Amino acid sequence: MTTSSQNRTQTLIDEFVTRFQTRPSTMSVAPGRVNLIGEHTDYNDGFVLPVALDRDVRVLFNRRADRTVRLYAVEFDAWAEFDLDNLKFNDEHFWANYVQGVAWALMERGLALTGIDGIISGNVPRGSGLSSSAGLEISCAKALMAAANQLDALPGEQIAKAAQHAENHFVGVNCGIMDQFISTLGSEGHALLIDCRSLGYELVPFPTGASLVIGNTKASRSLANSAYNERRAQCEEGVRLLQSVLPGITALRDVTSEQLETHKDLLPPIIYQRCRHVVTENERVHATVDALARGDLAEVGRLMNASHASLRNDYTVSSDALDAMVNAMQGAEGCFGARLTGAGFGGCAVALVAQGQEAAVRDAIFEQYSKAMNIWPEVYVSPASRGAHVVDLT
Ligand code: GLA
């Protein structure tokens, strides 16, 4: 643990003591993520290549003997309490629904949980497309599992699945599996190649000599939810239409670029464009993994730029702010490539940058993005970090 991470833990222990008049026994930690490449592919049974960040959500807790979960959310300065036997949607504290949802999904999978007293705190920027909600879900899942002595009851993939199920069916947000998966299974110094159909995964060493620079547009993502659902429906429509000539397919993952071109006339133009993004993006993920293995960072950068163009032109999930951010990054000295990351419509872009050039890229972002958009952005540099884990505080 770095000194600043240790200091943060100490501050949170003090906060816990203030709130509960006793020390916490345990802390669970789950990171946010940035996706290198493979955007809007996860819900098409495709491939993604995310990295866990050095920013995370932490839950410090003590086990309780009863079925009550009492939580204090530091950043919201708010308390929520619920009974594991009586979970119902909390209209007042939206964040509490992530915790309840995860508890529900874990119990549905047969885990016998116990109550906890806990505090929650995170430094993943919220609402910025860096998966603070997946960090919250996974951190709570690990806390509840640890409190019940059931940390080994489910493999990481299934913890991720349970959290996704909670977000889809308790919180009511339609998301794929990527964010929860990388938050659970990320590994220091690595990206994770995830097959979102089989849930198989492979650690891909993060290239030495390169850094990740993340630019937060600080622009609103208000369109993200409805547009996300619309894109998902369009992909399903594409599969349905293509099944008339490709009966074996069940998702866009099964379609190659050649097949798509051959049967293009079956699809309305907009559906064709959406499908073309997904199909070519899956191909770019594999090409990126190959280029990383060869140490060809220029090619990785080119693929990231191509991903952004495809998201902007074919999938139309970029925005003026994201385009301005990506332009500033791509034009900066030492930047191999850059693209929007996450669902789009705002939030963050990610750049792969030659080590030592992080400050140059950051300066270019502050100067050019702020001028273009009249918004002051935030910039983060993060190493590829480890996934969720539980720390004994006794
Ligand atoms: C959001 C979702 C993910 C994924 C991305 C787009 O982050 O939560 O599951 O679909 O958008 O790649």
XYZ file of C-alpha atoms and ligand atoms in Angstrom:
406
model
C 0.000 0.000 0.000
C 1.276 3.505 -0.805
C 1.563 6.120 1.938
C -1.406 8.079 0.657
C -3.487 4.905 0.590
C -2.407 4.144 4.183
C -3.260 7.683 5.248
C -6.663 7.316 3.681
C -7.230 4.064 5.550
C -6.244 5.721 8.835
C -8.621 8.627 8.202
C -11.400 6.141 7.535
C -10.628 4.154 10.694
C -10.930 7.415 12.654
C -14.203 8.152 10.886
C -15.491 4.693 11.781
C -14.573 5.220 15.439
C -16.430 8.545 15.420
C -19.532 6.937 13.949
C -19.582 3.629 15.866
C -17.437 4.292 18.990
C -15.377 1.193 18.264
C -12.650 0.168 15.809
C -13.492 -1.658 12.548
C -12.129 -5.181 12.167
C -11.950 -5.348 8.389
C -11.819 -3.286 5.216
C -12.802 -4.300 1.704
C -11.409 -2.394 -1.267
C -12.675 -2.464 -4.866
C -11.285 -0.286 -7.671
C -12.853 1.725 -10.459
C -11.726 0.964 -13.992
C -10.749 2.400 -17.303
C -11.298 0.439 -20.490
C -8.332 0.361 -22.889
C -10.425 -0.922 -25.773
C -13.570 -2.987 -26.428
C -16.412 -0.508 -25.924
C -20.067 -1.505 -26.114
C -18.976 -5.058 -26.821
C -19.673 -6.663 -23.431
C -23.452 -6.885 -23.838
C -22.871 -8.315 -27.313
C -21.086 -11.340 -25.799
C -17.814 -9.833 -27.049
C -14.365 -8.935 -25.765
C -13.106 -6.103 -23.564
C -9.689 -5.044 -22.274
C -10.101 -2.968 -19.095
C -7.588 -1.992 -16.416
C -8.282 -1.531 -12.684
C -7.423 1.960 -11.386
C -5.603 3.054 -8.249
C -8.856 4.694 -7.152
C -11.311 2.610 -5.215
C -14.336 2.292 -2.957
C -13.696 1.071 0.599
C -16.005 -0.434 3.176
C -14.726 -0.610 6.763
C -16.904 -2.806 8.903
C -17.632 -5.017 11.862
C -19.819 -8.072 11.713
C -23.086 -7.905 13.643
C -24.817 -10.837 15.286
C -28.200 -9.911 13.792
C -29.527 -9.277 10.258
C -29.232 -5.488 10.263
C -26.923 -3.618 7.886
C -26.104 -0.106 9.126
C -24.005 2.042 6.855
C -22.620 5.550 6.817
C -21.594 6.938 3.421
C -18.802 9.437 4.073
C -19.065 11.458 0.847
C -22.835 11.773 1.153
C -22.739 12.347 4.902
C -25.737 10.043 5.101
C -26.845 6.953 7.021
C -28.845 4.048 5.663
C -30.059 0.977 7.484
C -31.793 -2.132 6.234
C -32.796 -5.613 7.301
C -31.414 -8.492 5.212
C -34.833 -10.157 5.467
C -36.730 -7.137 4.234
C -34.967 -5.492 1.294
C -36.874 -2.744 -0.437
C -35.904 0.023 -2.815
C -34.615 3.087 -0.980
C -35.981 6.228 -2.636
C -34.152 8.572 -0.316
C -30.609 7.204 -0.581
C -29.996 5.868 -4.064
C -26.523 4.593 -3.126
C -28.026 2.238 -0.545
C -29.756 0.324 -3.335
C -26.395 -0.874 -4.656
C -25.677 -2.406 -1.259
C -29.120 -3.917 -0.864
C -29.057 -5.211 -4.429
C -25.746 -6.948 -3.885
C -26.962 -8.499 -0.616
C -30.078 -9.727 -2.419
C -28.096 -11.208 -5.315
C -25.644 -12.962 -2.980
C -28.442 -14.453 -0.877
C -30.187 -15.550 -4.083
C -27.012 -17.480 -4.850
C -27.325 -19.316 -1.562
C -24.979 -17.307 0.666
C -26.054 -17.005 4.309
C -25.203 -13.382 5.172
C -25.035 -11.567 8.495
C -25.534 -7.914 9.327
C -22.685 -5.376 9.455
C -21.915 -1.929 10.812
C -19.921 -0.143 8.144
C -18.751 3.066 6.588
C -18.329 3.509 2.844
C -15.939 5.899 1.148
C -14.593 6.174 -2.369
C -12.204 8.310 -4.423
C -13.367 7.116 -7.841
C -14.962 10.231 -9.379
C -18.712 9.606 -9.358
C -20.789 9.830 -12.515
C -17.680 10.086 -14.676
C -17.668 6.744 -16.443
C -14.929 5.214 -14.271
C -17.283 2.705 -12.620
C -17.603 4.063 -9.133
C -20.835 2.039 -8.908
C -19.106 -1.239 -9.763
C -16.492 -0.367 -7.112
C -19.298 0.216 -4.604
C -21.035 -3.038 -5.509
C -17.927 -5.196 -5.379
C -16.606 -3.593 -2.217
C -19.957 -4.245 -0.515
C -20.133 -7.788 -1.895
C -16.697 -8.566 -0.468
C -17.572 -6.943 2.855
C -20.795 -8.934 3.210
C -19.062 -12.151 2.176
C -16.138 -11.582 4.551
C -18.455 -10.737 7.462
C -20.298 -14.026 6.891
C -17.031 -15.998 6.584
C -17.955 -16.795 2.993
C -15.191 -15.067 1.080
C -14.429 -18.248 -0.832
C -18.039 -19.202 -1.455
C -18.075 -17.763 -4.985
C -15.327 -17.381 -7.606
C -14.593 -13.832 -8.794
C -16.537 -14.228 -12.045
C -19.654 -15.156 -10.095
C -19.243 -12.260 -7.660
C -19.095 -9.995 -10.708
C -22.194 -11.677 -12.162
C -24.088 -11.260 -8.891
C -23.198 -7.555 -8.778
C -24.262 -7.069 -12.392
C -27.532 -8.858 -11.594
C -28.030 -6.499 -8.644
C -27.434 -3.438 -10.808
C -29.743 -4.691 -13.585
C -32.584 -5.972 -11.439
C -32.465 -4.186 -8.084
C -30.986 -0.778 -8.900
C -32.566 -0.819 -12.365
C -29.554 0.140 -14.490
C -28.886 -1.905 -17.599
C -25.148 -2.602 -17.770
C -22.903 -5.341 -19.086
C -20.423 -7.414 -17.097
C -17.182 -5.514 -17.779
C -17.084 -3.074 -14.857
C -17.865 -5.539 -12.077
C -15.538 -8.117 -13.610
C -12.449 -5.906 -13.749
C -13.180 -4.440 -10.316
C -13.194 -7.975 -8.908
C -10.402 -9.586 -10.906
C -8.054 -6.775 -11.942
C -4.375 -7.368 -11.357
C -1.483 -5.018 -10.702
C 0.539 -4.303 -13.851
C -2.029 -5.941 -16.110
C -5.027 -5.319 -18.291
C -7.645 -8.066 -18.369
C -8.862 -9.594 -21.630
C -12.395 -10.756 -20.825
C -14.543 -13.001 -22.959
C -17.955 -11.688 -21.948
C -19.697 -14.833 -23.189
C -17.715 -17.575 -21.470
C -16.460 -15.251 -18.693
C -13.015 -16.661 -19.382
C -10.234 -14.131 -18.935
C -6.545 -13.648 -19.479
C -4.087 -11.275 -17.837
C -2.365 -9.070 -20.398
C 0.808 -7.406 -19.105
C 0.491 -3.626 -19.205
C 3.348 -2.350 -21.376
C 6.417 -1.056 -19.622
C 7.285 2.332 -21.046
C 3.667 3.467 -21.217
C 1.228 5.211 -18.872
C -2.478 5.791 -18.812
C -3.657 9.381 -18.731
C -7.373 9.834 -18.117
C -9.149 13.066 -18.950
C -12.441 13.779 -17.214
C -14.558 16.073 -19.411
C -16.715 17.033 -16.399
C -19.533 17.213 -18.934
C -23.025 15.914 -18.222
C -23.871 12.300 -19.081
C -27.597 12.808 -18.858
C -28.237 11.039 -22.177
C -26.182 8.011 -21.295
C -28.905 5.765 -19.857
C -31.544 6.087 -22.536
C -29.016 6.010 -25.373
C -27.332 2.958 -23.857
C -30.606 1.034 -23.853
C -31.363 2.172 -27.383
C -27.954 0.945 -28.626
C -28.491 -2.412 -26.965
C -31.859 -2.777 -28.668
C -30.325 -1.848 -32.021
C -27.664 -4.536 -31.637
C -30.339 -7.116 -30.833
C -32.295 -6.003 -33.871
C -29.170 -6.480 -36.012
C -28.752 -10.031 -34.706
C -32.409 -10.802 -35.356
C -32.177 -9.618 -38.968
C -28.879 -11.383 -39.623
C -30.203 -14.654 -38.223
C -32.243 -15.110 -41.394
C -29.002 -15.781 -43.268
C -26.708 -16.728 -40.368
C -28.923 -19.040 -38.302
C -26.115 -20.071 -35.945
C -25.559 -16.609 -34.444
C -26.923 -15.523 -31.072
C -25.002 -12.256 -30.624
C -22.886 -9.839 -32.679
C -19.884 -11.618 -31.208
C -20.582 -14.410 -33.716
C -20.448 -12.136 -36.782
C -17.274 -11.299 -38.739
C -16.686 -8.097 -40.710
C -16.845 -10.097 -43.954
C -20.225 -11.583 -43.052
C -21.560 -8.191 -42.081
C -20.449 -6.676 -45.396
C -21.925 -9.588 -47.358
C -25.335 -9.189 -45.704
C -25.299 -5.448 -45.265
C -28.399 -4.979 -47.434
C -30.536 -6.845 -44.912
C -30.018 -4.080 -42.369
C -31.426 -0.555 -42.158
C -28.438 1.857 -42.434
C -28.454 2.841 -38.769
C -28.553 -0.778 -37.572
C -25.756 -1.630 -39.985
C -23.612 1.170 -38.532
C -24.218 0.019 -34.954
C -23.329 -3.561 -35.906
C -20.229 -2.414 -37.765
C -18.941 -0.701 -34.642
C -19.393 -3.795 -32.480
C -18.005 -6.256 -35.006
C -14.918 -4.168 -35.827
C -14.394 -3.276 -32.154
C -14.172 -6.957 -31.219
C -11.562 -7.353 -33.944
C -9.661 -4.342 -32.592
C -9.549 -5.864 -29.103
C -7.769 -8.949 -30.426
C -5.468 -6.827 -32.583
C -4.623 -4.744 -29.498
C -3.740 -7.824 -27.455
C -1.462 -8.987 -30.301
C 0.168 -5.565 -30.617
C 0.758 -5.415 -26.849
C 2.405 -8.834 -26.966
C 4.758 -7.516 -29.679
C 5.385 -4.312 -27.733
C 4.044 -2.323 -30.689
C 2.619 0.674 -28.829
C 2.216 2.753 -31.974
C -0.195 0.109 -33.275
C -2.074 0.002 -29.946
C -2.464 3.765 -30.211
C -3.688 3.532 -33.793
C -6.308 0.963 -32.729
C -7.458 3.192 -29.864
C -7.855 6.102 -32.286
C -9.816 3.851 -34.661
C -12.029 2.764 -31.758
C -12.845 6.384 -30.969
C -13.667 7.141 -34.608
C -15.967 4.115 -34.737
C -17.705 5.115 -31.472
C -18.137 8.642 -32.774
C -19.204 7.907 -36.347
C -20.913 4.506 -36.275
C -22.116 4.085 -32.702
C -22.624 7.841 -32.158
C -21.941 7.776 -28.417
C -19.304 10.500 -28.352
C -20.027 14.157 -27.591
C -18.436 17.538 -28.311
C -16.700 17.375 -24.959
C -15.331 13.859 -25.520
C -14.190 14.742 -29.030
C -12.453 17.854 -27.727
C -10.756 15.802 -24.989
C -9.639 13.101 -27.422
C -8.374 15.717 -29.897
C -6.296 17.393 -27.207
C -4.854 14.029 -26.201
C -4.169 12.739 -29.692
C -2.359 15.934 -30.659
C -0.085 15.904 -27.612
C 3.580 14.955 -27.727
C 4.130 11.387 -26.536
C 0.516 10.234 -26.949
C 0.234 6.895 -28.787
C -3.548 7.068 -29.050
C -6.717 8.086 -27.233
C -10.407 7.288 -27.121
C -13.519 7.782 -25.075
C -13.874 5.150 -22.370
C -17.041 3.720 -20.803
C -20.533 4.239 -22.142
C -19.862 7.681 -23.679
C -21.937 10.891 -23.891
C -19.607 12.516 -21.381
C -17.372 11.171 -18.681
C -13.781 10.309 -19.486
C -11.340 9.631 -22.289
C -8.179 7.552 -21.933
C -4.801 8.043 -23.595
C -1.869 5.677 -23.854
C 1.187 7.833 -23.327
C 4.948 7.270 -23.449
C 6.327 7.157 -19.923
C 7.746 10.544 -18.983
C 5.284 12.409 -21.227
C 2.334 12.348 -18.813
C 2.780 15.989 -17.832
C 2.949 17.115 -21.463
C -0.330 15.368 -22.219
C -1.912 16.759 -19.057
C -0.827 20.292 -19.988
C -2.213 19.890 -23.510
C -5.550 18.778 -22.042
C -5.782 21.700 -19.624
C -4.885 24.179 -22.300
C -6.820 22.921 -25.294
C -9.830 21.227 -23.748
C -10.643 24.089 -21.429
C -10.363 26.520 -24.334
C -12.560 24.413 -26.638
C -15.284 23.639 -24.081
C -15.000 26.346 -21.470
C -14.994 23.606 -18.824
C -12.111 22.950 -16.439
C -11.329 19.222 -16.741
C -9.651 16.825 -14.339
C -6.734 14.607 -15.269
C -5.685 11.384 -13.556
C -2.641 9.217 -14.140
C -3.087 5.692 -12.869
C -1.037 2.525 -12.925
C -2.806 -0.748 -13.710
C -3.818 -1.757 -10.200
C -5.073 -4.767 -8.311
C -8.691 -5.839 -8.086
C -10.871 -6.176 -5.023
C -9.357 -7.436 -1.782
C -10.043 -7.600 1.918
C -7.709 -6.206 4.563
C -7.588 -7.276 8.211
C -7.452 -4.125 10.353
C -6.967 -5.807 13.726
C -20.877 0.962 -19.256
C -21.412 -0.407 -18.843
C -20.475 -1.510 -19.303
C -20.179 -1.379 -20.799
C -19.743 0.041 -21.129
C -19.567 0.258 -22.618
O -19.671 1.210 -18.571
O -21.552 -0.469 -17.453
O -21.044 -2.763 -19.016
O -21.281 -1.769 -21.566
O -20.659 1.000 -20.654
O -18.516 -0.496 -23.099
